[in-house]
mmCIF file of C-alpha atoms and ligand atoms in Angstrom:
data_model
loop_
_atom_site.group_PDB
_atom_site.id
_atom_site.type_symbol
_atom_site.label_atom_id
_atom_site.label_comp_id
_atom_site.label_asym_id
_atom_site.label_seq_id
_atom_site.Cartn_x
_atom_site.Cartn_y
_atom_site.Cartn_z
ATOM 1 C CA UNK A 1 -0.071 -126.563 -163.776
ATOM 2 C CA UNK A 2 2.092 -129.373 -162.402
ATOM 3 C CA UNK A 3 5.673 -129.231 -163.492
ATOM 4 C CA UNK A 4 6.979 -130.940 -166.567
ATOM 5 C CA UNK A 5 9.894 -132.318 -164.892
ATOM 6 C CA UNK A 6 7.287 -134.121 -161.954
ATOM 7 C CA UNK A 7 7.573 -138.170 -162.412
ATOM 8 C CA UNK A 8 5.729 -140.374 -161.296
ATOM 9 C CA UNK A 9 7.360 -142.823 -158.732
ATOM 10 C CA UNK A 10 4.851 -145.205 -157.135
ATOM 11 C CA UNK A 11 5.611 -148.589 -157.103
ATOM 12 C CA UNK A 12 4.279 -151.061 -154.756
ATOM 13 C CA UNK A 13 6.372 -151.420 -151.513
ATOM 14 C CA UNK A 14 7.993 -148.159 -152.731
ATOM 15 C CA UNK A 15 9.598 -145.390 -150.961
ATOM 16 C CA UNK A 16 7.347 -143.690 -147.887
ATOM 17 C CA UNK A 17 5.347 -140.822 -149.750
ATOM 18 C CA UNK A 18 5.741 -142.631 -153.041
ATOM 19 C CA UNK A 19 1.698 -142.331 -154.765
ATOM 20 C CA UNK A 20 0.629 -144.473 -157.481
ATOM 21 C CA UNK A 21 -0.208 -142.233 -160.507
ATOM 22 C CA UNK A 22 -3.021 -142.753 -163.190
ATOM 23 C CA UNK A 23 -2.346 -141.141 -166.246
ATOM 24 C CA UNK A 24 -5.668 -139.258 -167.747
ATOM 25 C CA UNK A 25 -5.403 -138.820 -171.444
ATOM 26 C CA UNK A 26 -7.569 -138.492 -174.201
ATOM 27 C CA UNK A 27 -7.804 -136.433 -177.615
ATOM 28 C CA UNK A 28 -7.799 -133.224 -177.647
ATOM 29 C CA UNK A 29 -11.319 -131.798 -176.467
ATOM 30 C CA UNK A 30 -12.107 -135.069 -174.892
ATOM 31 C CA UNK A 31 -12.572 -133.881 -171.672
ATOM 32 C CA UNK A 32 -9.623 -134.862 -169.790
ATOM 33 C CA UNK A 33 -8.811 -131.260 -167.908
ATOM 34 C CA UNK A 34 -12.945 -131.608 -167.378
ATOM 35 C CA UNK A 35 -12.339 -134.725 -165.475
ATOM 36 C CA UNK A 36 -9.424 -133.821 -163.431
ATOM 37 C CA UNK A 37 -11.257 -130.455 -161.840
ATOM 38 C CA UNK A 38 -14.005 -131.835 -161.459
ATOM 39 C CA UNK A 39 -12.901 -135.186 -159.652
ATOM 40 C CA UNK A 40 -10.586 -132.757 -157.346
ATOM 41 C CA UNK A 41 -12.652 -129.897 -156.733
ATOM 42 C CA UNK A 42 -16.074 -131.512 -157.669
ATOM 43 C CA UNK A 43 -17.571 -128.535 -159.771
ATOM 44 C CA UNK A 44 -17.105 -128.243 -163.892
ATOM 45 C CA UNK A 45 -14.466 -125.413 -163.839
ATOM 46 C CA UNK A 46 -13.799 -123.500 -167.242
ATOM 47 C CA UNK A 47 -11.102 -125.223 -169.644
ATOM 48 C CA UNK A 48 -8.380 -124.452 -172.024
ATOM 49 C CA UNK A 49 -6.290 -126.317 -174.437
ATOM 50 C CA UNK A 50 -3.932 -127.855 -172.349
ATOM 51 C CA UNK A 51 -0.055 -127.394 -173.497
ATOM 52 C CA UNK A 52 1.474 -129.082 -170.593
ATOM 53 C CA UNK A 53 0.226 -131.398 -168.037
ATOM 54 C CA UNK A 54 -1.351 -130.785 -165.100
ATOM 55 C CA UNK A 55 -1.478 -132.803 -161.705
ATOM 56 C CA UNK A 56 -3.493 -133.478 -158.920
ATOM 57 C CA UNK A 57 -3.349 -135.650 -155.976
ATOM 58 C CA UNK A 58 -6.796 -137.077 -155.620
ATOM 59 C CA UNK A 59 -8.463 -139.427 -153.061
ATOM 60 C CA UNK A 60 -10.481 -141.863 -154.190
ATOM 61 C CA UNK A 61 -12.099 -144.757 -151.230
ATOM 62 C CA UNK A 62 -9.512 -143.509 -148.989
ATOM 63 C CA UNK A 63 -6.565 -144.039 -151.491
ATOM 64 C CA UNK A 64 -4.023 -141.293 -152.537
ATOM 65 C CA UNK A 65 -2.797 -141.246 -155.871
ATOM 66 C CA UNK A 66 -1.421 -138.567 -158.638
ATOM 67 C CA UNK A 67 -3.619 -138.118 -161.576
ATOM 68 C CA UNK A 68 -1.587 -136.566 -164.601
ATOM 69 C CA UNK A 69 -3.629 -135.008 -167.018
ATOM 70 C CA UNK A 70 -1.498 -134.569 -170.442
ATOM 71 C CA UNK A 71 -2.731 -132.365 -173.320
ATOM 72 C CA UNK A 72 -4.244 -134.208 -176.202
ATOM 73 C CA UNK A 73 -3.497 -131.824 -179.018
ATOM 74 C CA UNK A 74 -1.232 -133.492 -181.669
ATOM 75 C CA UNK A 75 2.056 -131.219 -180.429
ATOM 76 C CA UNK A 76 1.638 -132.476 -176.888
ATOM 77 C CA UNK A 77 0.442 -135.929 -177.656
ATOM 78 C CA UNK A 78 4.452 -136.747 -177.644
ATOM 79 C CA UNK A 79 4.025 -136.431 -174.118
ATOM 80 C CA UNK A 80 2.151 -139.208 -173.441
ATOM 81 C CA UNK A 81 4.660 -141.429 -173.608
ATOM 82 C CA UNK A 82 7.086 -139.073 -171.299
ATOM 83 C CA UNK A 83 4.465 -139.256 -168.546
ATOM 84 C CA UNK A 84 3.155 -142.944 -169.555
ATOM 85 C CA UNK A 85 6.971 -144.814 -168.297
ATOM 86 C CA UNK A 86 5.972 -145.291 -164.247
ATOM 87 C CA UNK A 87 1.977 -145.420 -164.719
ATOM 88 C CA UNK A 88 0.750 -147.826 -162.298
ATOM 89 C CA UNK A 89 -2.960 -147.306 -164.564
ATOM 90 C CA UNK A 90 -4.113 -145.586 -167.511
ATOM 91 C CA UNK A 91 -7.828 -143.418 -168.008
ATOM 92 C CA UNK A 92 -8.501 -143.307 -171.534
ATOM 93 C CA UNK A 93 -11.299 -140.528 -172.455
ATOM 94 C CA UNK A 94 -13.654 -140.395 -175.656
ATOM 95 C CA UNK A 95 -15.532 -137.782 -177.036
ATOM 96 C CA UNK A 96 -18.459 -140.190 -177.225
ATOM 97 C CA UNK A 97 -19.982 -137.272 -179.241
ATOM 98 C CA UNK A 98 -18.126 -137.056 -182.229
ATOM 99 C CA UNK A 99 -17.539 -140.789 -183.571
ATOM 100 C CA UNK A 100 -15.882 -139.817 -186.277
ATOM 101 C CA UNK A 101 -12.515 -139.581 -184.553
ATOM 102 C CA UNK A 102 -12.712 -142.826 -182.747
ATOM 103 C CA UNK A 103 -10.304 -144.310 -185.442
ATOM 104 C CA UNK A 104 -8.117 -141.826 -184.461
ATOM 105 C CA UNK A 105 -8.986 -142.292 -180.977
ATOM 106 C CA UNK A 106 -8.026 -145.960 -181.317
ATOM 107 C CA UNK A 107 -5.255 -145.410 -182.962
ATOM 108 C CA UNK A 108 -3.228 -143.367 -179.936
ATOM 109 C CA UNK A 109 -4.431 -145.714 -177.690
ATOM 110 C CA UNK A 110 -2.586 -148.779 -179.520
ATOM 111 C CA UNK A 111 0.180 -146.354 -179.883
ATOM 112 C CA UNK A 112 0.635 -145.908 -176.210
ATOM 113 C CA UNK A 113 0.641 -149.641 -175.738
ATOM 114 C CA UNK A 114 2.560 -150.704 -178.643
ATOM 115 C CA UNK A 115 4.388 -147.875 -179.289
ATOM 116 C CA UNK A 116 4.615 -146.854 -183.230
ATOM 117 C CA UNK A 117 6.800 -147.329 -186.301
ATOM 118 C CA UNK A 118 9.642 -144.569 -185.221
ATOM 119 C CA UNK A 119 9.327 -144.828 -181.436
ATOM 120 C CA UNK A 120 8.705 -147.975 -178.728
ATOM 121 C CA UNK A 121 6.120 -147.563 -176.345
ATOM 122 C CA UNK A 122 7.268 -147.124 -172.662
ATOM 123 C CA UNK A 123 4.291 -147.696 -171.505
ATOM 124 C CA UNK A 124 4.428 -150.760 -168.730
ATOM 125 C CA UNK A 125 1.624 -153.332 -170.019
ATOM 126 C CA UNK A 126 -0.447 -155.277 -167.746
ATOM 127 C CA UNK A 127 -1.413 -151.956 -165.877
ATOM 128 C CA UNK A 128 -5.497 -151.474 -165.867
ATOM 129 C CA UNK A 129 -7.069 -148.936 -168.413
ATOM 130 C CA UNK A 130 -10.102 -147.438 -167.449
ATOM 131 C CA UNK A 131 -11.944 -146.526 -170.441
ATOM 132 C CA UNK A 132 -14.146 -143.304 -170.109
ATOM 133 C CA UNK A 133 -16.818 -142.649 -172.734
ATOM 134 C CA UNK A 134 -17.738 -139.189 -172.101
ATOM 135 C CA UNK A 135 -19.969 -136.428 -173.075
ATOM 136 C CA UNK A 136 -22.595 -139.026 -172.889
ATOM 137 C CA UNK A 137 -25.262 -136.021 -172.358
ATOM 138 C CA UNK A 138 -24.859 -135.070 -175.764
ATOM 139 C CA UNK A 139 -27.466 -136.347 -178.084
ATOM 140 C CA UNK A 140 -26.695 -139.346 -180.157
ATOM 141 C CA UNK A 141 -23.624 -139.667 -177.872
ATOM 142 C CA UNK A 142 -22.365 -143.563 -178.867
ATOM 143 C CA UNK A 143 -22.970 -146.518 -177.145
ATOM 144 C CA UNK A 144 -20.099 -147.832 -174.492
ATOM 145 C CA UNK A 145 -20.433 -151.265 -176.857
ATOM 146 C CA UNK A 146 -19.711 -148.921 -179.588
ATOM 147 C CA UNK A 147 -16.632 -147.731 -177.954
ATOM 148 C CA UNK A 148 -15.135 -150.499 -176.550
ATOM 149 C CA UNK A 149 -15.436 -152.403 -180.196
ATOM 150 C CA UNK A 150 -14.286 -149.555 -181.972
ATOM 151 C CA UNK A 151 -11.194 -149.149 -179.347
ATOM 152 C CA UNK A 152 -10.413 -152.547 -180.060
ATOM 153 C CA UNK A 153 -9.663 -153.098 -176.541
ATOM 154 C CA UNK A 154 -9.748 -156.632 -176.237
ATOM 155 C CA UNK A 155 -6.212 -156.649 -178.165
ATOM 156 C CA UNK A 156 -4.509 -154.295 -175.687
ATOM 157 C CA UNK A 157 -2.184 -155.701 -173.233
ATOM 158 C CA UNK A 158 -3.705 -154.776 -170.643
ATOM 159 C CA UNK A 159 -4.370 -156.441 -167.277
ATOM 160 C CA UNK A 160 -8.121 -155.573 -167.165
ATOM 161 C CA UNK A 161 -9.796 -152.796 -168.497
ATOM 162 C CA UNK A 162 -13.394 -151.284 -168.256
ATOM 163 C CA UNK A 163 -15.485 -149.467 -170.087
ATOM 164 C CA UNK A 164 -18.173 -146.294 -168.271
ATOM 165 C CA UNK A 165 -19.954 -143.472 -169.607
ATOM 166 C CA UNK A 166 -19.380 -140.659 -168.180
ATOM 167 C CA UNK A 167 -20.692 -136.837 -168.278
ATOM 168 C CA UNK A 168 -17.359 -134.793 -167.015
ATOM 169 C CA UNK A 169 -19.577 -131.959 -166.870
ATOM 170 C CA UNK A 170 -21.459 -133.128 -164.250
ATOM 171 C CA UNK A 171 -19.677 -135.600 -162.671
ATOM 172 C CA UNK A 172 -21.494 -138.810 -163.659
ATOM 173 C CA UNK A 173 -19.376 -141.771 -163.087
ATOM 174 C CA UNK A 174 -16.026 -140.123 -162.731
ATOM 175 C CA UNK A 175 -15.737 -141.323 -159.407
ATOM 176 C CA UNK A 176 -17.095 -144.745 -159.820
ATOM 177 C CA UNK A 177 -14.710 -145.515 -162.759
ATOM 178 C CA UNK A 178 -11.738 -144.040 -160.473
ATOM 179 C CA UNK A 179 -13.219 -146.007 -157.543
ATOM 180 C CA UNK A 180 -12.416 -149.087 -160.334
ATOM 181 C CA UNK A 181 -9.185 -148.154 -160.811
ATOM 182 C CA UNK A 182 -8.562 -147.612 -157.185
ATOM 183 C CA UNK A 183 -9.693 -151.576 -157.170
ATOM 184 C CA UNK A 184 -7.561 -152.707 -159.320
ATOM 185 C CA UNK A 185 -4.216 -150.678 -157.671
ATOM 186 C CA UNK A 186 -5.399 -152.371 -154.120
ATOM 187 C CA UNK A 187 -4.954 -155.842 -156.227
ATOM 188 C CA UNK A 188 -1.966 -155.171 -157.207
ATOM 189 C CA UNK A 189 -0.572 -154.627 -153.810
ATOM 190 C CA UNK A 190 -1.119 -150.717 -153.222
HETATM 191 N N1 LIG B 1 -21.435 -131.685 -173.163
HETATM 192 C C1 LIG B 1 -20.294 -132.035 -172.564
HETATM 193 N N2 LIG B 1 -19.195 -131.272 -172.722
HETATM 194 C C2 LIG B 1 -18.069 -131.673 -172.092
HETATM 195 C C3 LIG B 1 -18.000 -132.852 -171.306
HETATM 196 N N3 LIG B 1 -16.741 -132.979 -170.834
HETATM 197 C C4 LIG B 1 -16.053 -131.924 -171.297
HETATM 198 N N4 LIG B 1 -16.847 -131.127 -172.055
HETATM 199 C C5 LIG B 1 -16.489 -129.869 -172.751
HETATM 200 O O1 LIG B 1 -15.526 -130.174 -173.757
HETATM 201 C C6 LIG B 1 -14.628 -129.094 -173.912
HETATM 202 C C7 LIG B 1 -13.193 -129.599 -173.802
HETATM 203 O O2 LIG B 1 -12.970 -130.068 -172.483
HETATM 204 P P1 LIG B 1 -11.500 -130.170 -171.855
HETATM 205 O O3 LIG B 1 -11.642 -130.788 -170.525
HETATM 206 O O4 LIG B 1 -10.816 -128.864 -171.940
HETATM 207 O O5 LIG B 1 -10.829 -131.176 -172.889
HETATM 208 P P2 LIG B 1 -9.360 -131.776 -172.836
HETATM 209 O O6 LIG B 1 -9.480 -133.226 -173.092
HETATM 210 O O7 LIG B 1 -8.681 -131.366 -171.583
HETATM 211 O O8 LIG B 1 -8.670 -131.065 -174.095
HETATM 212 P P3 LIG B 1 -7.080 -130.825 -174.302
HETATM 213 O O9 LIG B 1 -6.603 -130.037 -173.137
HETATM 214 O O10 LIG B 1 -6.966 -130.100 -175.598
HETATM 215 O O11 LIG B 1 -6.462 -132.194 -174.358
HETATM 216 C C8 LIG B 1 -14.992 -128.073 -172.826
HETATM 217 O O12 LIG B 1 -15.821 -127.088 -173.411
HETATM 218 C C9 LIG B 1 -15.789 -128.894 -171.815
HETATM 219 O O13 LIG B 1 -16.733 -128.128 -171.080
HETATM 220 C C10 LIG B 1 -19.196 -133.642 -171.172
HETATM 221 O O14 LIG B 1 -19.247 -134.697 -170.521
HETATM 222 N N5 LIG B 1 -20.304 -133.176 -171.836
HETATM 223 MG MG1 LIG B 2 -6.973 -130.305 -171.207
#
């Protein structure tokens, strides 16, 4: 478990040592913890509710960068926005499995973007979101056209986004989509 007080500090032309972080959230059972063990140690490791966050420096075609994985039950979801204020890119997970949260799933998402009634987002827009639609094993797992349209991404304010599916279980695409984001850092002058 990384430590709550960690932030994020990578900027571009920022201090020696300084990463660029990607946050990696998702509802609750989406996979996110899935993602982040298996991206750093490259084997499906066994999960449990995250409470917290938890951190890993990752290299992805030879780039260094934090990866914060924040719980997606409702108590933690407030955390979001804590770790959300210096992301240089967001990973968005789906249950692709269970469509019948993707309202809710698109609702958080705008949240972290817009920000809601009570509080403003802190979120910097114009950073890239990297949209995974996972447990894409599972069958009658939606569509990533489904996703994206149900997401409602092209109203995010976003810089560029993109949409995979991925199977955190086994690894399918977690790399390529972080080899996207990894693109899309490099543009922006990391
Ligand atoms: N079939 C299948 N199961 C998956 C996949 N990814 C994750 N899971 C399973 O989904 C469950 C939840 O995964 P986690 O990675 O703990 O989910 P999480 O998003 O970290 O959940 P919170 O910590 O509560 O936010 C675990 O049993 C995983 O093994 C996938 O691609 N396919
Ligand atoms: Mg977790």
């Amino acid at each position: 478990m990384g430590s709550a007080l960690s932030a994020c500090t990578g900027r571009p032309g920022g201090k020696d040592g300084d990463l660029p972080c990607v946050l990696l959230v998702g509802l609750d059972g989406s996979g996110t913890t899935t993602i982040l063990y298996q991206v750093k140690h490259g084997k499906k490791l066994e999960t449990i509710p995250t409470l917290g966050m938890n951190k890993e420096i990752v290299k992805v075609d030879g780039m260094d960068f934090e990866l914060y994985d924040v719980g997606g039950l409702e108590k933690v979801r407030a955390l979001w926005r804590t770790y959300s204020k210096e992301a240089n890119g967001v990973a968005y997970v789906v249950d692709s499995s269970d469509p019948n949260r993707l309202p809710q799933a698109a609702e958080e998402l705008k949240k972290l973007f817009f920000g809601d009634k009570k509080k403003k987002s802190l979120i910097v827009p114009d950073i890239p979101l990297l949209v995974l639609a996972n447990k894409q094993d599972v069958a009658d797992a939606v569509s990533i056209d489904t996703v994206a349209k149900d997401l409602e991404l092209h109203d995010l304010p976003v810089r560029n986004y993109k949409v995979l599916p991925t199977v955190a279980t086994d690894g399918t695409n977690l790399r390529e989509g972080l080899k996207w984001m990894v693109d899309q850092l490099k543009l922006y002058g990391y």
